[in-house]
Short mmCIF file of C-alpha atoms in Angstrom, two decimals:
data_model
loop_
_atom_site.label_atom_id
_atom_site.label_comp_id
_atom_site.label_asym_id
_atom_site.label_seq_id
_atom_site.Cartn_x
_atom_site.Cartn_y
_atom_site.Cartn_z
CA MET A 1 21.44 -2.83 6.48
CA SER A 2 19.33 -3.90 3.51
CA LEU A 3 16.52 -6.40 3.84
CA ARG A 4 18.65 -8.96 2.00
CA ASP A 5 21.59 -8.80 4.40
CA GLY A 6 20.34 -11.70 6.47
CA HIS A 7 17.45 -13.43 8.14
CA ARG A 8 17.40 -11.33 11.30
CA ARG A 9 13.80 -10.48 12.03
CA LEU A 10 12.95 -6.82 11.60
CA SER A 11 12.04 -4.87 14.71
CA PHE A 12 10.51 -1.51 15.55
CA ASP A 13 14.01 -0.13 16.23
CA ASP A 14 15.22 -0.75 12.66
CA PHE A 15 13.13 2.15 11.35
CA ARG A 16 13.82 5.89 11.44
CA HIS A 17 11.45 8.82 10.92
CA GLU A 18 11.94 12.33 9.60
CA ALA A 19 9.00 14.77 9.72
CA LEU A 20 8.93 17.61 7.17
CA GLY A 21 6.60 20.51 6.43
CA ALA A 22 5.54 21.12 2.83
CA VAL A 23 7.37 19.05 0.21
CA ALA A 24 6.88 18.29 -3.46
CA SER A 25 6.48 14.58 -2.71
CA THR A 26 7.50 12.32 0.17
CA ASN A 27 8.34 9.64 -2.41
CA SER A 28 10.69 12.04 -4.18
CA GLU A 29 12.30 12.95 -0.85
CA CYS A 30 12.94 9.27 -0.12
CA LEU A 31 14.45 8.67 -3.56
CA ALA A 32 16.75 11.68 -3.09
CA ARG A 33 17.93 10.19 0.21
CA ALA A 34 18.56 6.86 -1.52
CA ARG A 35 20.67 8.51 -4.22
CA ALA A 36 22.68 10.20 -1.46
CA GLY A 37 23.49 6.82 0.08
CA ASP A 38 20.81 6.33 2.73
CA ARG A 39 20.68 2.77 4.06
CA GLY A 40 16.89 2.57 4.02
CA PHE A 41 14.25 1.84 6.65
CA LEU A 42 13.61 5.59 6.56
CA TRP A 43 10.12 7.04 6.95
CA ILE A 44 9.51 10.57 5.69
CA THR A 45 6.25 12.31 6.53
CA ALA A 46 5.05 15.74 5.45
CA ASP A 47 2.30 18.17 6.41
CA SER A 48 1.41 18.66 2.74
CA GLN A 49 2.66 17.91 -0.78
CA THR A 50 2.73 20.17 -3.80
CA GLY A 51 3.38 17.34 -6.27
CA GLY A 52 1.78 14.25 -4.80
CA ARG A 53 1.16 11.50 -7.32
CA GLY A 54 -0.76 8.26 -7.58
CA ARG A 55 -0.57 5.21 -9.79
CA ARG A 56 0.00 5.66 -13.52
CA GLY A 57 0.97 9.30 -13.12
CA ARG A 58 -2.33 10.45 -11.61
CA SER A 59 -2.15 13.44 -9.31
CA TRP A 60 -3.01 12.98 -5.62
CA ALA A 61 -4.57 15.83 -3.62
CA SER A 62 -2.27 16.62 -0.71
CA GLU A 63 -3.76 19.33 1.50
CA PRO A 64 -2.85 19.75 5.19
CA GLY A 65 -4.76 17.55 7.63
CA ASN A 66 -4.14 14.19 5.99
CA LEU A 67 -1.29 11.72 6.41
CA TYR A 68 1.44 11.77 3.76
CA ALA A 69 4.17 9.22 4.43
CA SER A 70 6.79 7.32 2.46
CA LEU A 71 9.05 4.49 3.52
CA LEU A 72 12.41 3.92 1.83
CA LEU A 73 13.67 0.34 1.55
CA ILE A 74 16.99 -0.69 0.01
CA ASP A 75 17.26 -4.12 -1.66
CA PRO A 76 13.94 -5.19 -0.10
CA ALA A 77 13.80 -8.62 -1.76
CA PRO A 78 14.78 -10.49 -4.93
CA MET A 79 12.87 -9.00 -7.86
CA GLU A 80 10.72 -12.10 -8.36
CA ARG A 81 9.34 -11.73 -4.81
CA LEU A 82 8.47 -8.05 -4.98
CA PRO A 83 4.98 -8.42 -6.57
CA SER A 84 3.62 -9.59 -3.20
CA LEU A 85 4.82 -6.50 -1.33
CA PRO A 86 1.70 -4.38 -2.11
CA LEU A 87 -0.42 -6.95 -0.26
CA ALA A 88 1.76 -6.60 2.83
CA VAL A 89 1.63 -2.80 2.62
CA ALA A 90 -2.18 -2.90 2.39
CA LEU A 91 -2.34 -5.01 5.54
CA ALA A 92 -0.24 -2.49 7.46
CA VAL A 93 -2.40 0.43 6.35
CA HIS A 94 -5.58 -1.52 7.09
CA SER A 95 -4.30 -2.24 10.60
CA ALA A 96 -3.43 1.42 11.22
CA VAL A 97 -6.84 2.65 10.04
CA ARG A 98 -8.62 -0.07 12.01
CA ALA A 99 -6.90 1.17 15.17
CA VAL A 100 -8.51 4.63 14.89
CA LEU A 101 -11.82 3.91 13.13
CA PRO A 102 -14.92 3.69 15.35
CA LEU A 103 -16.30 0.17 15.68
CA ASP A 104 -19.67 1.21 14.25
CA ALA A 105 -18.11 2.50 11.01
CA PRO A 106 -18.94 0.76 7.71
CA PRO A 107 -16.80 -2.27 6.79
CA LEU A 108 -13.09 -1.60 6.44
CA GLU A 109 -11.77 -3.70 3.55
CA VAL A 110 -8.93 -3.96 1.05
CA LYS A 111 -9.66 -3.84 -2.68
CA TRP A 112 -7.05 -5.68 -4.69
CA PRO A 113 -4.24 -5.11 -4.50
CA ASN A 114 -3.95 -2.33 -1.94
CA ASP A 115 -6.84 0.15 -1.93
CA ILE A 116 -8.24 0.71 1.56
CA LEU A 117 -12.02 1.09 1.50
CA ILE A 118 -14.48 2.20 4.15
CA GLY A 119 -17.99 1.25 3.08
CA ARG A 120 -16.69 0.62 -0.45
CA ARG A 121 -15.23 4.15 -0.64
CA LYS A 122 -11.52 4.71 -1.08
CA THR A 123 -9.70 6.45 1.74
CA CYS A 124 -6.07 5.81 0.91
CA GLY A 125 -3.65 6.02 -1.98
CA ILE A 126 -0.59 3.76 -2.09
CA LEU A 127 2.20 4.10 -4.65
CA LEU A 128 5.31 1.92 -4.83
CA GLU A 129 8.21 3.28 -6.89
CA GLY A 130 11.59 1.71 -7.51
CA GLU A 131 14.94 2.89 -8.84
CA ARG A 132 18.26 1.19 -9.50
CA LEU A 133 20.96 3.32 -7.87
CA PRO A 134 24.37 4.03 -9.44
CA ASP A 135 26.07 1.78 -6.87
CA GLY A 136 23.87 -1.16 -7.91
CA ARG A 137 21.49 -1.08 -4.97
CA GLN A 138 17.74 -1.22 -5.61
CA ALA A 139 15.74 1.54 -3.90
CA LEU A 140 12.04 0.99 -3.33
CA VAL A 141 9.73 3.62 -1.90
CA ILE A 142 6.30 2.91 -0.41
CA GLY A 143 4.20 6.08 -0.60
CA ILE A 144 1.02 6.27 1.45
CA GLY A 145 -1.60 9.03 1.54
CA ILE A 146 -4.56 8.61 3.88
CA ASN A 147 -7.61 10.90 3.83
CA ILE A 148 -8.11 11.96 7.44
CA LYS A 149 -9.90 15.31 7.12
CA VAL A 150 -9.69 16.15 3.43
CA LYS A 151 -10.75 14.17 0.35
CA PRO A 152 -10.55 14.98 -3.37
CA ASP A 153 -13.64 16.43 -5.05
CA GLU A 154 -13.55 14.81 -8.48
CA THR A 155 -12.51 11.18 -8.78
CA ALA A 156 -13.23 8.19 -10.97
CA TYR A 157 -14.39 6.24 -7.91
CA PRO A 158 -16.20 6.99 -4.63
CA VAL A 159 -13.94 8.40 -1.91
CA THR A 160 -14.24 9.10 1.79
CA SER A 161 -12.21 10.27 4.78
CA LEU A 162 -11.72 9.04 8.31
CA ALA A 163 -13.46 12.17 9.62
CA ASP A 164 -16.57 11.21 7.62
CA HIS A 165 -16.85 8.19 9.91
CA GLY A 166 -16.17 9.84 13.24
CA ALA A 167 -12.43 9.21 13.52
CA ALA A 168 -10.96 12.23 15.30
CA VAL A 169 -7.27 11.53 14.81
CA SER A 170 -4.21 13.61 13.96
CA PRO A 171 -1.79 12.65 11.19
CA GLN A 172 0.87 12.10 13.87
CA GLU A 173 -1.30 9.67 15.84
CA LEU A 174 -2.29 7.74 12.72
CA PHE A 175 1.35 7.56 11.65
CA SER A 176 2.34 6.05 15.00
CA HIS A 177 -0.04 3.16 14.28
CA LEU A 178 1.24 2.85 10.70
CA PHE A 179 4.88 2.88 11.86
CA ALA A 180 4.26 -0.08 14.19
CA ALA A 181 2.00 -2.00 11.82
CA MET A 182 4.46 -1.74 8.92
CA ALA A 183 7.33 -3.03 11.05
CA ASP A 184 5.18 -6.01 12.04
CA ILE A 185 3.97 -6.90 8.54
CA LEU A 186 7.38 -6.50 6.89
CA ALA A 187 8.75 -8.95 9.44
CA ILE A 188 6.00 -11.42 8.46
CA TRP A 189 6.55 -10.75 4.73
CA ASP A 190 10.23 -11.53 5.37
CA GLN A 191 11.69 -10.37 2.03
CA GLY A 192 8.91 -12.21 0.21
CA ARG A 193 9.48 -15.54 1.92
CA GLY A 194 6.30 -15.03 3.99
CA VAL A 195 4.00 -14.40 1.03
CA THR A 196 1.75 -17.38 1.84
CA LYS A 197 1.02 -15.99 5.31
CA VAL A 198 0.55 -12.49 3.93
CA ALA A 199 -1.91 -13.79 1.32
CA GLU A 200 -3.83 -15.62 4.04
CA LEU A 201 -4.10 -12.46 6.14
CA TRP A 202 -5.07 -10.41 3.09
CA ARG A 203 -7.97 -12.70 2.22
CA ARG A 204 -9.48 -12.08 5.67
CA VAL A 205 -9.95 -8.38 4.92
CA ALA A 206 -10.54 -8.60 1.16
CA CYS A 207 -13.38 -6.75 -0.50
CA GLY A 208 -15.70 -8.42 -2.97
CA ILE A 209 -14.53 -12.02 -3.25
CA GLY A 210 -17.18 -13.82 -5.29
CA GLU A 211 -18.55 -10.62 -6.82
CA LYS A 212 -18.61 -9.59 -10.45
CA ILE A 213 -15.76 -7.23 -11.35
CA THR A 214 -14.16 -5.51 -14.29
CA VAL A 215 -10.38 -5.26 -14.40
CA ASN A 216 -8.99 -2.42 -16.47
CA LEU A 217 -5.64 -3.36 -18.00
CA PRO A 218 -3.43 -0.95 -19.97
CA ASP A 219 -4.76 -2.29 -23.28
CA ARG A 220 -8.21 -3.72 -22.48
CA SER A 221 -10.90 -4.41 -19.88
CA ILE A 222 -11.85 -7.91 -18.73
CA SER A 223 -14.93 -8.89 -16.73
CA GLY A 224 -15.65 -11.91 -14.60
CA TYR A 225 -15.98 -12.97 -10.98
CA PHE A 226 -13.36 -12.21 -8.36
CA SER A 227 -12.18 -15.59 -7.07
CA GLY A 228 -9.63 -14.18 -4.65
CA ILE A 229 -5.86 -14.26 -4.95
CA ASP A 230 -3.29 -16.99 -5.35
CA ASP A 231 -0.41 -17.44 -2.93
CA LYS A 232 1.73 -15.06 -4.96
CA GLY A 233 -0.85 -12.29 -4.63
CA MET A 234 -2.18 -12.37 -8.18
CA LEU A 235 -5.88 -11.72 -8.74
CA ILE A 236 -7.83 -14.75 -9.95
CA LEU A 237 -10.58 -13.81 -12.40
CA ASP A 238 -13.23 -16.44 -13.14
CA ARG A 239 -14.51 -15.89 -16.70
CA GLY A 240 -16.91 -18.83 -16.73
CA GLU A 241 -16.54 -20.90 -19.88
CA ASP A 242 -13.38 -18.97 -20.75
CA GLY A 243 -11.73 -20.30 -17.60
CA ARG A 244 -9.75 -18.59 -14.90
CA MET A 245 -6.90 -16.19 -15.43
CA ALA A 246 -4.30 -14.72 -13.07
CA ILE A 247 -3.77 -10.96 -13.25
CA ALA A 248 -0.65 -9.28 -11.89
CA ALA A 249 -1.74 -5.63 -12.12
CA GLY A 250 -4.86 -3.65 -13.03
CA ASP A 251 -7.63 -1.39 -11.75
CA VAL A 252 -10.61 -3.24 -10.29
CA PHE A 253 -14.20 -1.99 -10.48
CA PHE A 254 -17.16 -3.82 -8.89
CA GLY A 255 -20.49 -4.49 -10.50
#
């Protein structure tokens, strides 16, 4: 069943899980399954990755001890509704991390659109990749890497791990929370029809609304004040006398 086959609400039982050892990339594994005819709703997790990747082709450190998981969806929503999916994914990851993070840890927030921050330090990488299959179906893979014990040494932004904040959790235990949280939020997202509710939930855990930010676009950088998101999930940048602008994609830096 694809997400577009009807309005039946998703449940926990719709999803399957396959645990692997070392792989090149859990995203690549999911795409291979899609090309072979998999119906979707398939989670693939791995102990480590030799070719993990992040947004815009960046590499992603994938040593044992962290969570590496990808979810394959087939025909998840009409194309015009897909831009809101990263917000839903961020909410699921936030919920999973919240479930294992000690209450006295620094604030757990989401930086637009889907970076999970603990005390303003990134602890998760999320990469969505899509592919049109030969039979006409649209495959979409949600790749998620969460720093549990290990974090990269050299990054363009501050990073942290769950262990840094006293969370003694295994990748398997964290994945069990993520599995349940993703089923819940995808049911709310409802093939993009629930974007207003998703945006409302996202704003409750958002990082830096009202603060000065710089948004790096492929061809330029724009600064202003983060005014939140609209109901489609686009970032609203307040540029003062130059007015407000809606941004669909970019890298956000505070200060």
